[in-house]
């Protein structure tokens, strides 16, 4: 299946949210909204820092265990980059609504298979970070995320960047990585069977796409559509630059 591998983003388009973003990439479109710091219920209050609440809503049907798992991963990742200690006894709420998913991702509001649960995680993380930046919440760093699959034909294996649901279904293993803007690995989730060398190889591909300092040597890797992987960090930076220029433009 061919999907659009060129990322697109729209910032601050929801008027009733402190920050918002719509992010489209690799067949997924996610709308994010951030509110906070806001008042938190007493039972959820943390005396020395802000509570972070992440809500993931699927493209079809209602959320289930899949969404709860994704929420847990996103919350633990974002807490590492949000300066939560700056806002004690408050709440930062992040809502992520999936509006478009690749073909075969949902069937009758149910995910096709458990191994594809993580496929949408990079899009959710990117949307969350863009929404936080739109809300002007202080962060220690931004982050970029990507997914890879190791596909085997019985004689050889290849690494596929941003695989389609069909490629994930037939893959030997599937991996999601996230790196901060300081080139630090902040999240890794892997499913399937793989050797230490195979993991090192996919880590190098993910690092090359997400970390500008690693990609500076000019080498490129190929994704499922045989085009060079997108520089996600530069995309985030250029998206924010365009928004700032637009906001400061005097008409």
Coordinates of C-alpha atoms in Angstrom, one line a residue:
X1 CA 0.0 0.0 0.0
X2 CA 1.3 3.4 -0.9
X3 CA 0.9 6.2 1.7
X4 CA 1.9 9.8 1.7
X5 CA 5.3 10.0 3.4
X6 CA 5.6 13.8 3.3
X7 CA 4.7 15.2 6.8
X8 CA 2.2 18.1 7.1
X9 CA 1.2 20.1 10.1
X10 CA -1.2 22.9 11.1
X11 CA -0.7 24.8 14.4
X12 CA -3.1 26.7 16.7
X13 CA -6.2 26.2 14.7
X14 CA -8.6 25.2 17.5
X15 CA -9.8 28.4 19.2
X16 CA -11.0 26.8 22.5
X17 CA -7.7 25.1 23.3
X18 CA -4.6 26.6 24.8
X19 CA -2.6 24.9 22.0
X20 CA -3.5 22.7 19.1
X21 CA -2.0 21.0 16.1
X22 CA -3.0 18.7 13.3
X23 CA -0.2 16.3 12.0
X24 CA -0.3 14.1 9.0
X25 CA 2.3 11.5 8.1
X26 CA 2.6 8.0 6.7
X27 CA -1.1 7.6 6.2
X28 CA -2.1 8.9 9.7
X29 CA -3.8 12.2 10.6
X30 CA -4.0 13.2 14.2
X31 CA -5.6 16.3 15.8
X32 CA -4.2 17.4 19.1
X33 CA -5.4 19.8 21.7
X34 CA -3.6 20.9 24.9
X35 CA -5.0 22.7 27.9
X36 CA -3.0 23.7 30.8
X37 CA -1.8 24.4 33.3
X38 CA -5.4 24.2 34.6
X39 CA -7.0 23.3 38.0
X40 CA -6.7 19.6 38.9
X41 CA -9.1 17.5 41.0
X42 CA -7.8 17.0 44.5
X43 CA -7.5 13.2 44.1
X44 CA -5.2 13.7 41.1
X45 CA -3.2 16.6 42.6
X46 CA 0.6 16.2 42.8
X47 CA 2.1 18.6 45.4
X48 CA 5.4 19.3 43.7
X49 CA 4.6 19.1 40.0
X50 CA 1.9 19.1 37.4
X51 CA -0.1 16.1 36.5
X52 CA -0.1 15.1 32.8
X53 CA -3.2 13.6 31.4
X54 CA -3.2 12.0 27.9
X55 CA -6.4 11.0 26.1
X56 CA -6.2 9.1 22.8
X57 CA -9.4 8.7 20.8
X58 CA -9.5 6.2 17.9
X59 CA -10.6 7.0 14.4
X60 CA -13.6 4.6 14.8
X61 CA -15.5 3.4 17.8
X62 CA -14.5 4.0 21.4
X63 CA -11.2 3.7 23.1
X64 CA -10.1 0.4 24.6
X65 CA -7.1 -1.3 26.0
X66 CA -5.1 -0.3 22.9
X67 CA -5.7 3.3 23.5
X68 CA -4.9 3.0 27.2
X69 CA -1.6 1.4 26.4
X70 CA -0.7 4.2 24.0
X71 CA -1.8 6.8 26.6
X72 CA 0.6 5.3 29.1
X73 CA 3.5 5.3 26.7
X74 CA 2.9 8.9 25.6
X75 CA 2.4 10.2 29.2
X76 CA 5.6 8.7 30.5
X77 CA 7.5 10.0 27.5
X78 CA 6.1 13.6 27.6
X79 CA 6.7 13.9 31.4
X80 CA 10.4 13.6 30.6
X81 CA 10.4 16.8 28.5
X82 CA 7.7 18.9 30.1
X83 CA 8.9 21.1 33.0
X84 CA 6.2 19.8 35.3
X85 CA 7.9 21.1 38.4
X86 CA 7.2 24.6 37.2
X87 CA 3.4 24.1 37.7
X88 CA 2.8 22.2 41.0
X89 CA -0.8 21.2 41.9
X90 CA -2.1 21.7 38.3
X91 CA -3.1 19.6 35.3
X92 CA -1.8 19.6 31.8
X93 CA -4.3 17.8 29.5
X94 CA -3.4 16.5 26.1
X95 CA -6.2 15.1 23.8
X96 CA -5.2 13.3 20.6
X97 CA -8.0 12.5 18.1
X98 CA -7.1 10.1 15.3
X99 CA -9.0 11.2 12.2
X100 CA -7.3 9.2 9.5
X101 CA -5.6 5.8 9.6
X102 CA -4.1 3.7 6.7
X103 CA -6.2 1.1 5.1
X104 CA -6.6 -2.1 7.1
X105 CA -5.7 -0.4 10.3
X106 CA -9.3 -0.6 11.6
X107 CA -12.0 -3.2 10.7
X108 CA -15.4 -2.6 12.4
X109 CA -13.7 -0.3 14.9
X110 CA -11.3 -3.1 15.9
X111 CA -7.6 -3.1 15.2
X112 CA -6.6 -5.8 12.7
X113 CA -3.9 -7.3 15.0
X114 CA -2.0 -6.6 18.2
X115 CA 1.3 -6.2 16.4
X116 CA 0.1 -3.0 14.7
X117 CA -0.8 -1.3 18.0
X118 CA 2.4 0.7 18.0
X119 CA 2.2 1.8 14.4
X120 CA 0.4 5.1 15.2
X121 CA 2.6 6.0 18.2
X122 CA 5.1 8.2 16.2
X123 CA 2.2 10.3 14.8
X124 CA 0.6 10.6 18.2
X125 CA 3.9 11.8 19.8
X126 CA 4.6 14.3 17.0
X127 CA 1.1 15.7 17.3
X128 CA 1.5 16.0 21.1
X129 CA 4.8 17.8 20.9
X130 CA 3.5 20.3 18.3
X131 CA 0.4 20.9 20.4
X132 CA 2.6 21.6 23.5
X133 CA 4.7 24.0 21.5
X134 CA 1.6 25.7 20.2
X135 CA 0.5 26.1 23.9
X136 CA 3.9 27.7 24.7
X137 CA 4.4 25.3 27.6
X138 CA 8.1 25.1 28.7
X139 CA 9.9 22.0 27.5
X140 CA 13.4 20.7 28.2
X141 CA 13.6 19.5 24.6
X142 CA 11.4 18.6 21.7
X143 CA 11.3 15.1 20.3
X144 CA 10.9 13.2 17.0
X145 CA 9.7 9.7 16.5
X146 CA 9.8 7.1 13.8
X147 CA 8.8 3.5 13.2
X148 CA 10.7 0.7 11.4
X149 CA 10.0 -2.9 10.4
X150 CA 12.4 -5.8 9.6
X151 CA 10.9 -7.7 6.7
X152 CA 12.3 -11.1 5.7
X153 CA 11.8 -13.0 2.5
X154 CA 13.4 -16.2 3.8
X155 CA 16.8 -15.5 2.3
X156 CA 17.5 -12.0 3.3
X157 CA 16.1 -9.2 5.5
X158 CA 15.6 -5.5 4.9
X159 CA 14.7 -2.5 7.1
X160 CA 11.6 -0.6 6.1
X161 CA 11.1 2.9 7.3
X162 CA 7.5 4.0 8.2
X163 CA 6.0 0.6 7.1
X164 CA 2.4 0.2 6.0
X165 CA 0.0 -1.9 8.0
X166 CA 0.5 -4.7 5.5
X167 CA 4.3 -4.6 5.8
X168 CA 3.9 -4.6 9.6
X169 CA 1.7 -7.7 9.4
X170 CA 4.2 -9.7 7.4
X171 CA 7.3 -8.3 9.2
X172 CA 9.7 -10.2 11.4
X173 CA 9.7 -7.4 14.0
X174 CA 8.5 -3.9 14.4
X175 CA 10.2 -1.0 16.3
X176 CA 9.3 2.5 17.4
X177 CA 12.0 5.0 18.5
X178 CA 11.9 8.5 19.8
X179 CA 14.8 10.9 20.3
X180 CA 15.0 14.3 22.0
X181 CA 16.4 17.3 20.3
X182 CA 19.6 16.6 22.3
X183 CA 19.9 13.3 20.4
X184 CA 19.0 11.2 23.4
X185 CA 16.9 8.1 23.1
X186 CA 13.8 8.7 25.1
X187 CA 11.5 5.9 24.0
X188 CA 11.9 2.5 22.3
X189 CA 9.2 -0.2 21.9
X190 CA 9.9 -3.4 19.9
X191 CA 7.7 -6.3 19.0
X192 CA 8.5 -9.6 17.3
X193 CA 11.7 -11.6 17.1
X194 CA 15.1 -10.0 16.3
X195 CA 18.8 -10.4 17.0
X196 CA 21.0 -7.9 18.7
X197 CA 22.6 -6.9 15.4
X198 CA 19.2 -6.4 13.7
X199 CA 18.2 -4.1 16.6
X200 CA 21.4 -2.2 16.3
X201 CA 20.8 -1.8 12.5
X202 CA 17.2 -0.4 13.0
X203 CA 18.4 1.8 15.8
X204 CA 21.0 3.3 13.4
X205 CA 18.4 4.0 10.8
X206 CA 16.0 5.6 13.3
X207 CA 18.8 7.7 14.8
X208 CA 19.8 8.8 11.3
X209 CA 16.3 10.1 10.6
X210 CA 15.5 11.7 13.9
X211 CA 18.9 13.1 14.9
X212 CA 20.3 15.9 12.7
X213 CA 23.9 15.5 14.0
X214 CA 23.9 11.9 12.9
X215 CA 22.4 12.7 9.5
X216 CA 24.9 15.4 8.9
X217 CA 27.2 13.1 6.9
X218 CA 24.7 13.1 4.0
X219 CA 23.8 9.4 3.9
X220 CA 20.1 8.5 3.5
X221 CA 18.0 5.5 4.2
X222 CA 15.0 4.3 2.2
X223 CA 11.5 3.9 3.4
X224 CA 8.7 1.7 2.2
X225 CA 8.1 3.9 -0.9
X226 CA 11.8 4.0 -1.9
X227 CA 12.4 7.7 -1.0
X228 CA 14.8 9.2 1.4
X229 CA 13.6 9.4 5.0
X230 CA 12.2 12.8 6.0
X231 CA 14.3 15.0 8.4
X232 CA 11.6 15.2 11.2
X233 CA 13.6 17.6 13.4
X234 CA 14.0 20.1 10.5
X235 CA 10.3 19.7 9.7
X236 CA 9.3 20.6 13.3
X237 CA 11.7 23.6 13.3
X238 CA 10.4 24.9 9.9
X239 CA 6.8 24.4 11.0
X240 CA 7.3 26.6 14.1
X241 CA 9.3 29.2 12.1
X242 CA 6.4 29.5 9.6
X243 CA 3.9 29.9 12.5
X244 CA 6.1 32.6 14.2
X245 CA 6.5 34.5 10.9
X246 CA 2.8 34.4 10.3
X247 CA 1.9 35.6 13.9
X248 CA 4.4 38.5 13.7
X249 CA 3.3 39.6 10.2
X250 CA 1.8 43.1 10.3
X251 CA -1.1 43.5 8.0

